[in-house]
Amino acid sequence: QVQLVESGGGLVQAGGSLRVSCAASERAFSLYGLGWFRQAPGKERDFVAAIGWGTGPTYYADSVKGRFTISRDNAKNTVYLQMNSLKPEDTAVYYCAASKFNRGSRGGDEYDYWGQGTQVTVSS
């Protein structure tokens, strides 16, 4: 069982930056593909970004491409989501997800493990 713990959420003004992190309990972290998803109140969970097992590749939703960057540090068992030029519509609970040998899937049903989420609020 892989445990994922997100951190780094908070309140930021539009145009600002925030980095959220997700630490995993799994020693073989490098064998896991990782994704970030978000869910705003009253809306469905949406794909944000993903990174395949090992050293990548990376994929992004069109709505965040050029503003967000997903990266991983396999030595620290941590995946990051750097969010720049934030907009009020980026407000949501952000979840990380993991699955072994995942190549960076956009579908949430392709991930086996999920974190508890971290709130990101962007004020206008």
PDB file of N, CA and C in Angstrom, residues 2-61:
ATOM      1  N   VAL A   2       0.683   2.106  -0.966  1.00  0.00           N
ATOM      2  CA  VAL A   2       1.457   3.336  -1.069  1.00  0.00           C
ATOM      3  C   VAL A   2       0.655   4.466  -0.451  1.00  0.00           C
ATOM      4  N   GLN A   3       1.289   5.182   0.456  1.00  0.00           N
ATOM      5  CA  GLN A   3       0.642   6.351   1.055  1.00  0.00           C
ATOM      6  C   GLN A   3       1.209   7.618   0.426  1.00  0.00           C
ATOM      7  N   LEU A   4       0.309   8.518   0.067  1.00  0.00           N
ATOM      8  CA  LEU A   4       0.693   9.779  -0.556  1.00  0.00           C
ATOM      9  C   LEU A   4       0.203  10.927   0.311  1.00  0.00           C
ATOM     10  N   VAL A   5       1.074  11.874   0.572  1.00  0.00           N
ATOM     11  CA  VAL A   5       0.709  13.007   1.422  1.00  0.00           C
ATOM     12  C   VAL A   5       1.062  14.294   0.704  1.00  0.00           C
ATOM     13  N   GLU A   6       0.021  15.068   0.361  1.00  0.00           N
ATOM     14  CA  GLU A   6       0.240  16.351  -0.305  1.00  0.00           C
ATOM     15  C   GLU A   6       0.485  17.452   0.720  1.00  0.00           C
ATOM     16  N   SER A   7       1.183  18.473   0.294  1.00  0.00           N
ATOM     17  CA  SER A   7       1.419  19.649   1.122  1.00  0.00           C
ATOM     18  C   SER A   7       1.705  20.841   0.229  1.00  0.00           C
ATOM     19  N   GLY A   8       1.670  22.037   0.822  1.00  0.00           N
ATOM     20  CA  GLY A   8       2.048  23.229   0.091  1.00  0.00           C
ATOM     21  C   GLY A   8       0.909  24.052  -0.457  1.00  0.00           C
ATOM     22  N   GLY A   9      -0.317  23.594  -0.259  1.00  0.00           N
ATOM     23  CA  GLY A   9      -1.444  24.385  -0.714  1.00  0.00           C
ATOM     24  C   GLY A   9      -1.596  25.647   0.113  1.00  0.00           C
ATOM     25  N   GLY A  10      -2.473  26.533  -0.335  1.00  0.00           N
ATOM     26  CA  GLY A  10      -2.694  27.761   0.410  1.00  0.00           C
ATOM     27  C   GLY A  10      -3.442  28.777  -0.409  1.00  0.00           C
ATOM     28  N   LEU A  11      -3.400  30.019   0.077  1.00  0.00           N
ATOM     29  CA  LEU A  11      -4.084  31.132  -0.567  1.00  0.00           C
ATOM     30  C   LEU A  11      -3.051  32.007  -1.264  1.00  0.00           C
ATOM     31  N   VAL A  12      -3.311  32.336  -2.519  1.00  0.00           N
ATOM     32  CA  VAL A  12      -2.397  33.165  -3.297  1.00  0.00           C
ATOM     33  C   VAL A  12      -3.208  34.089  -4.183  1.00  0.00           C
ATOM     34  N   GLN A  13      -2.651  35.246  -4.487  1.00  0.00           N
ATOM     35  CA  GLN A  13      -3.333  36.176  -5.373  1.00  0.00           C
ATOM     36  C   GLN A  13      -3.158  35.768  -6.822  1.00  0.00           C
ATOM     37  N   ALA A  14      -4.095  36.175  -7.634  1.00  0.00           N
ATOM     38  CA  ALA A  14      -3.997  35.899  -9.072  1.00  0.00           C
ATOM     39  C   ALA A  14      -2.677  36.449  -9.609  1.00  0.00           C
ATOM     40  N   GLY A  15      -2.044  35.653 -10.458  1.00  0.00           N
ATOM     41  CA  GLY A  15      -0.746  36.010 -10.992  1.00  0.00           C
ATOM     42  C   GLY A  15       0.423  35.488 -10.181  1.00  0.00           C
ATOM     43  N   GLY A  16       0.136  34.999  -9.004  1.00  0.00           N
ATOM     44  CA  GLY A  16       1.178  34.492  -8.125  1.00  0.00           C
ATOM     45  C   GLY A  16       1.559  33.060  -8.425  1.00  0.00           C
ATOM     46  N   SER A  17       2.449  32.537  -7.582  1.00  0.00           N
ATOM     47  CA  SER A  17       2.967  31.185  -7.763  1.00  0.00           C
ATOM     48  C   SER A  17       2.816  30.388  -6.477  1.00  0.00           C
ATOM     49  N   LEU A  18       2.765  29.083  -6.652  1.00  0.00           N
ATOM     50  CA  LEU A  18       2.670  28.166  -5.521  1.00  0.00           C
ATOM     51  C   LEU A  18       3.249  26.831  -5.968  1.00  0.00           C
ATOM     52  N   ARG A  19       3.893  26.141  -5.045  1.00  0.00           N
ATOM     53  CA  ARG A  19       4.359  24.790  -5.350  1.00  0.00           C
ATOM     54  C   ARG A  19       3.749  23.821  -4.353  1.00  0.00           C
ATOM     55  N   VAL A  20       3.083  22.817  -4.884  1.00  0.00           N
ATOM     56  CA  VAL A  20       2.547  21.751  -4.046  1.00  0.00           C
ATOM     57  C   VAL A  20       3.419  20.515  -4.202  1.00  0.00           C
ATOM     58  N   SER A  21       3.521  19.773  -3.118  1.00  0.00           N
ATOM     59  CA  SER A  21       4.375  18.591  -3.092  1.00  0.00           C
ATOM     60  C   SER A  21       3.553  17.381  -2.691  1.00  0.00           C
ATOM     61  N   CYS A  22       4.048  16.224  -3.057  1.00  0.00           N
ATOM     62  CA  CYS A  22       3.401  14.969  -2.680  1.00  0.00           C
ATOM     63  C   CYS A  22       4.498  13.967  -2.338  1.00  0.00           C
ATOM     64  N   ALA A  23       4.543  13.585  -1.077  1.00  0.00           N
ATOM     65  CA  ALA A  23       5.542  12.632  -0.610  1.00  0.00           C
ATOM     66  C   ALA A  23       4.940  11.237  -0.542  1.00  0.00           C
ATOM     67  N   ALA A  24       5.695  10.266  -1.028  1.00  0.00           N
ATOM     68  CA  ALA A  24       5.216   8.886  -1.064  1.00  0.00           C
ATOM     69  C   ALA A  24       5.976   8.016  -0.081  1.00  0.00           C
ATOM     70  N   SER A  25       5.272   7.006   0.419  1.00  0.00           N
ATOM     71  CA  SER A  25       5.882   6.096   1.389  1.00  0.00           C
ATOM     72  C   SER A  25       6.642   4.957   0.718  1.00  0.00           C
ATOM     73  N   GLU A  26       6.500   4.848  -0.596  1.00  0.00           N
ATOM     74  CA  GLU A  26       7.030   3.710  -1.344  1.00  0.00           C
ATOM     75  C   GLU A  26       8.519   3.838  -1.621  1.00  0.00           C
ATOM     76  N   ARG A  27       9.309   2.797  -1.259  1.00  0.00           N
ATOM     77  CA  ARG A  27      10.751   2.828  -1.511  1.00  0.00           C
ATOM     78  C   ARG A  27      11.061   2.770  -3.001  1.00  0.00           C
ATOM     79  N   ALA A  28      10.252   2.017  -3.733  1.00  0.00           N
ATOM     80  CA  ALA A  28      10.479   1.891  -5.185  1.00  0.00           C
ATOM     81  C   ALA A  28       9.763   3.007  -5.928  1.00  0.00           C
ATOM     82  N   PHE A  29       9.857   4.192  -5.408  1.00  0.00           N
ATOM     83  CA  PHE A  29       9.129   5.355  -5.931  1.00  0.00           C
ATOM     84  C   PHE A  29       9.378   5.559  -7.413  1.00  0.00           C
ATOM     85  N   SER A  30      10.594   5.313  -7.864  1.00  0.00           N
ATOM     86  CA  SER A  30      10.943   5.580  -9.262  1.00  0.00           C
ATOM     87  C   SER A  30      10.161   4.691 -10.228  1.00  0.00           C
ATOM     88  N   LEU A  31       9.582   3.598  -9.736  1.00  0.00           N
ATOM     89  CA  LEU A  31       8.826   2.694 -10.596  1.00  0.00           C
ATOM     90  C   LEU A  31       7.366   3.142 -10.772  1.00  0.00           C
ATOM     91  N   TYR A  32       7.018   4.252 -10.137  1.00  0.00           N
ATOM     92  CA  TYR A  32       5.632   4.706 -10.166  1.00  0.00           C
ATOM     93  C   TYR A  32       5.456   5.941 -11.047  1.00  0.00           C
ATOM     94  N   GLY A  33       4.443   5.868 -11.910  1.00  0.00           N
ATOM     95  CA  GLY A  33       4.013   7.063 -12.603  1.00  0.00           C
ATOM     96  C   GLY A  33       3.103   7.854 -11.688  1.00  0.00           C
ATOM     97  N   LEU A  34       3.130   9.181 -11.836  1.00  0.00           N
ATOM     98  CA  LEU A  34       2.429  10.056 -10.899  1.00  0.00           C
ATOM     99  C   LEU A  34       1.598  11.081 -11.653  1.00  0.00           C
ATOM    100  N   GLY A  35       0.477  11.405 -11.070  1.00  0.00           N
ATOM    101  CA  GLY A  35      -0.386  12.406 -11.672  1.00  0.00           C
ATOM    102  C   GLY A  35      -0.886  13.400 -10.651  1.00  0.00           C
ATOM    103  N   TRP A  36      -1.203  14.590 -11.132  1.00  0.00           N
ATOM    104  CA  TRP A  36      -1.894  15.588 -10.327  1.00  0.00           C
ATOM    105  C   TRP A  36      -3.271  15.821 -10.938  1.00  0.00           C
ATOM    106  N   PHE A  37      -4.254  15.836 -10.077  1.00  0.00           N
ATOM    107  CA  PHE A  37      -5.623  16.091 -10.482  1.00  0.00           C
ATOM    108  C   PHE A  37      -6.183  17.176  -9.567  1.00  0.00           C
ATOM    109  N   ARG A  38      -7.275  17.800  -9.981  1.00  0.00           N
ATOM    110  CA  ARG A  38      -7.882  18.807  -9.125  1.00  0.00           C
ATOM    111  C   ARG A  38      -9.400  18.728  -9.226  1.00  0.00           C
ATOM    112  N   GLN A  39     -10.033  19.149  -8.158  1.00  0.00           N
ATOM    113  CA  GLN A  39     -11.491  19.147  -8.125  1.00  0.00           C
ATOM    114  C   GLN A  39     -11.976  20.430  -7.462  1.00  0.00           C
ATOM    115  N   ALA A  40     -12.721  21.209  -8.216  1.00  0.00           N
ATOM    116  CA  ALA A  40     -13.332  22.428  -7.698  1.00  0.00           C
ATOM    117  C   ALA A  40     -14.711  22.092  -7.143  1.00  0.00           C
ATOM    118  N   PRO A  41     -15.242  22.913  -6.248  1.00  0.00           N
ATOM    119  CA  PRO A  41     -16.562  22.635  -5.664  1.00  0.00           C
ATOM    120  C   PRO A  41     -17.632  22.490  -6.742  1.00  0.00           C
ATOM    121  N   GLY A  42     -18.380  21.423  -6.663  1.00  0.00           N
ATOM    122  CA  GLY A  42     -19.475  21.198  -7.590  1.00  0.00           C
ATOM    123  C   GLY A  42     -19.058  20.715  -8.962  1.00  0.00           C
ATOM    124  N   LYS A  43     -17.772  20.438  -9.131  1.00  0.00           N
ATOM    125  CA  LYS A  43     -17.274  19.998 -10.436  1.00  0.00           C
ATOM    126  C   LYS A  43     -16.624  18.635 -10.326  1.00  0.00           C
ATOM    127  N   GLU A  44     -16.425  18.027 -11.474  1.00  0.00           N
ATOM    128  CA  GLU A  44     -15.765  16.734 -11.506  1.00  0.00           C
ATOM    129  C   GLU A  44     -14.254  16.901 -11.334  1.00  0.00           C
ATOM    130  N   ARG A  45     -13.618  15.828 -10.951  1.00  0.00           N
ATOM    131  CA  ARG A  45     -12.169  15.830 -10.849  1.00  0.00           C
ATOM    132  C   ARG A  45     -11.540  15.892 -12.243  1.00  0.00           C
ATOM    133  N   ASP A  46     -10.575  16.767 -12.413  1.00  0.00           N
ATOM    134  CA  ASP A  46      -9.937  16.972 -13.707  1.00  0.00           C
ATOM    135  C   ASP A  46      -8.447  16.643 -13.660  1.00  0.00           C
ATOM    136  N   PHE A  47      -7.955  16.157 -14.752  1.00  0.00           N
ATOM    137  CA  PHE A  47      -6.522  15.921 -14.918  1.00  0.00           C
ATOM    138  C   PHE A  47      -5.788  17.257 -15.006  1.00  0.00           C
ATOM    139  N   VAL A  48      -4.630  17.329 -14.365  1.00  0.00           N
ATOM    140  CA  VAL A  48      -3.805  18.533 -14.420  1.00  0.00           C
ATOM    141  C   VAL A  48      -2.469  18.241 -15.101  1.00  0.00           C
ATOM    142  N   ALA A  49      -1.741  17.261 -14.581  1.00  0.00           N
ATOM    143  CA  ALA A  49      -0.414  16.941 -15.115  1.00  0.00           C
ATOM    144  C   ALA A  49      -0.027  15.537 -14.691  1.00  0.00           C
ATOM    145  N   ALA A  50       0.892  14.946 -15.433  1.00  0.00           N
ATOM    146  CA  ALA A  50       1.366  13.610 -15.098  1.00  0.00           C
ATOM    147  C   ALA A  50       2.809  13.458 -15.534  1.00  0.00           C
ATOM    148  N   ILE A  51       3.494  12.549 -14.849  1.00  0.00           N
ATOM    149  CA  ILE A  51       4.881  12.234 -15.199  1.00  0.00           C
ATOM    150  C   ILE A  51       5.047  10.728 -15.113  1.00  0.00           C
ATOM    151  N   GLY A  52       5.634  10.154 -16.153  1.00  0.00           N
ATOM    152  CA  GLY A  52       5.789   8.713 -16.203  1.00  0.00           C
ATOM    153  C   GLY A  52       6.825   8.196 -15.232  1.00  0.00           C
ATOM    154  N   TRP A  53       6.817   6.875 -15.037  1.00  0.00           N
ATOM    155  CA  TRP A  53       7.766   6.267 -14.116  1.00  0.00           C
ATOM    156  C   TRP A  53       9.195   6.463 -14.615  1.00  0.00           C
ATOM    157  N   GLY A  54      10.120   6.417 -13.682  1.00  0.00           N
ATOM    158  CA  GLY A  54      11.512   6.671 -14.029  1.00  0.00           C
ATOM    159  C   GLY A  54      11.778   8.166 -14.060  1.00  0.00           C
ATOM    160  N   THR A  55      12.025   8.675 -15.242  1.00  0.00           N
ATOM    161  CA  THR A  55      12.364  10.095 -15.388  1.00  0.00           C
ATOM    162  C   THR A  55      11.387  10.851 -16.287  1.00  0.00           C
ATOM    163  N   GLY A  56      10.235  10.338 -16.529  1.00  0.00           N
ATOM    164  CA  GLY A  56       9.260  11.053 -17.343  1.00  0.00           C
ATOM    165  C   GLY A  56       8.644  10.136 -18.373  1.00  0.00           C
ATOM    166  N   PRO A  57       7.978  10.587 -19.377  1.00  0.00           N
ATOM    167  CA  PRO A  57       7.751  11.951 -19.847  1.00  0.00           C
ATOM    168  C   PRO A  57       6.679  12.688 -19.064  1.00  0.00           C
ATOM    169  N   THR A  58       6.401  13.888 -19.441  1.00  0.00           N
ATOM    170  CA  THR A  58       5.405  14.703 -18.765  1.00  0.00           C
ATOM    171  C   THR A  58       4.275  15.074 -19.711  1.00  0.00           C
ATOM    172  N   TYR A  59       3.098  15.244 -19.122  1.00  0.00           N
ATOM    173  CA  TYR A  59       1.899  15.596 -19.871  1.00  0.00           C
ATOM    174  C   TYR A  59       1.125  16.635 -19.073  1.00  0.00           C
ATOM    175  N   TYR A  60       0.423  17.508 -19.785  1.00  0.00           N
ATOM    176  CA  TYR A  60      -0.312  18.577 -19.128  1.00  0.00           C
ATOM    177  C   TYR A  60      -1.689  18.760 -19.754  1.00  0.00           C
ATOM    178  N   ALA A  61      -2.623  19.195 -18.933  1.00  0.00           N
ATOM    179  CA  ALA A  61      -3.905  19.639 -19.455  1.00  0.00           C
ATOM    180  C   ALA A  61      -3.680  20.949 -20.202  1.00  0.00           C
TER     181      ALA A  61
END
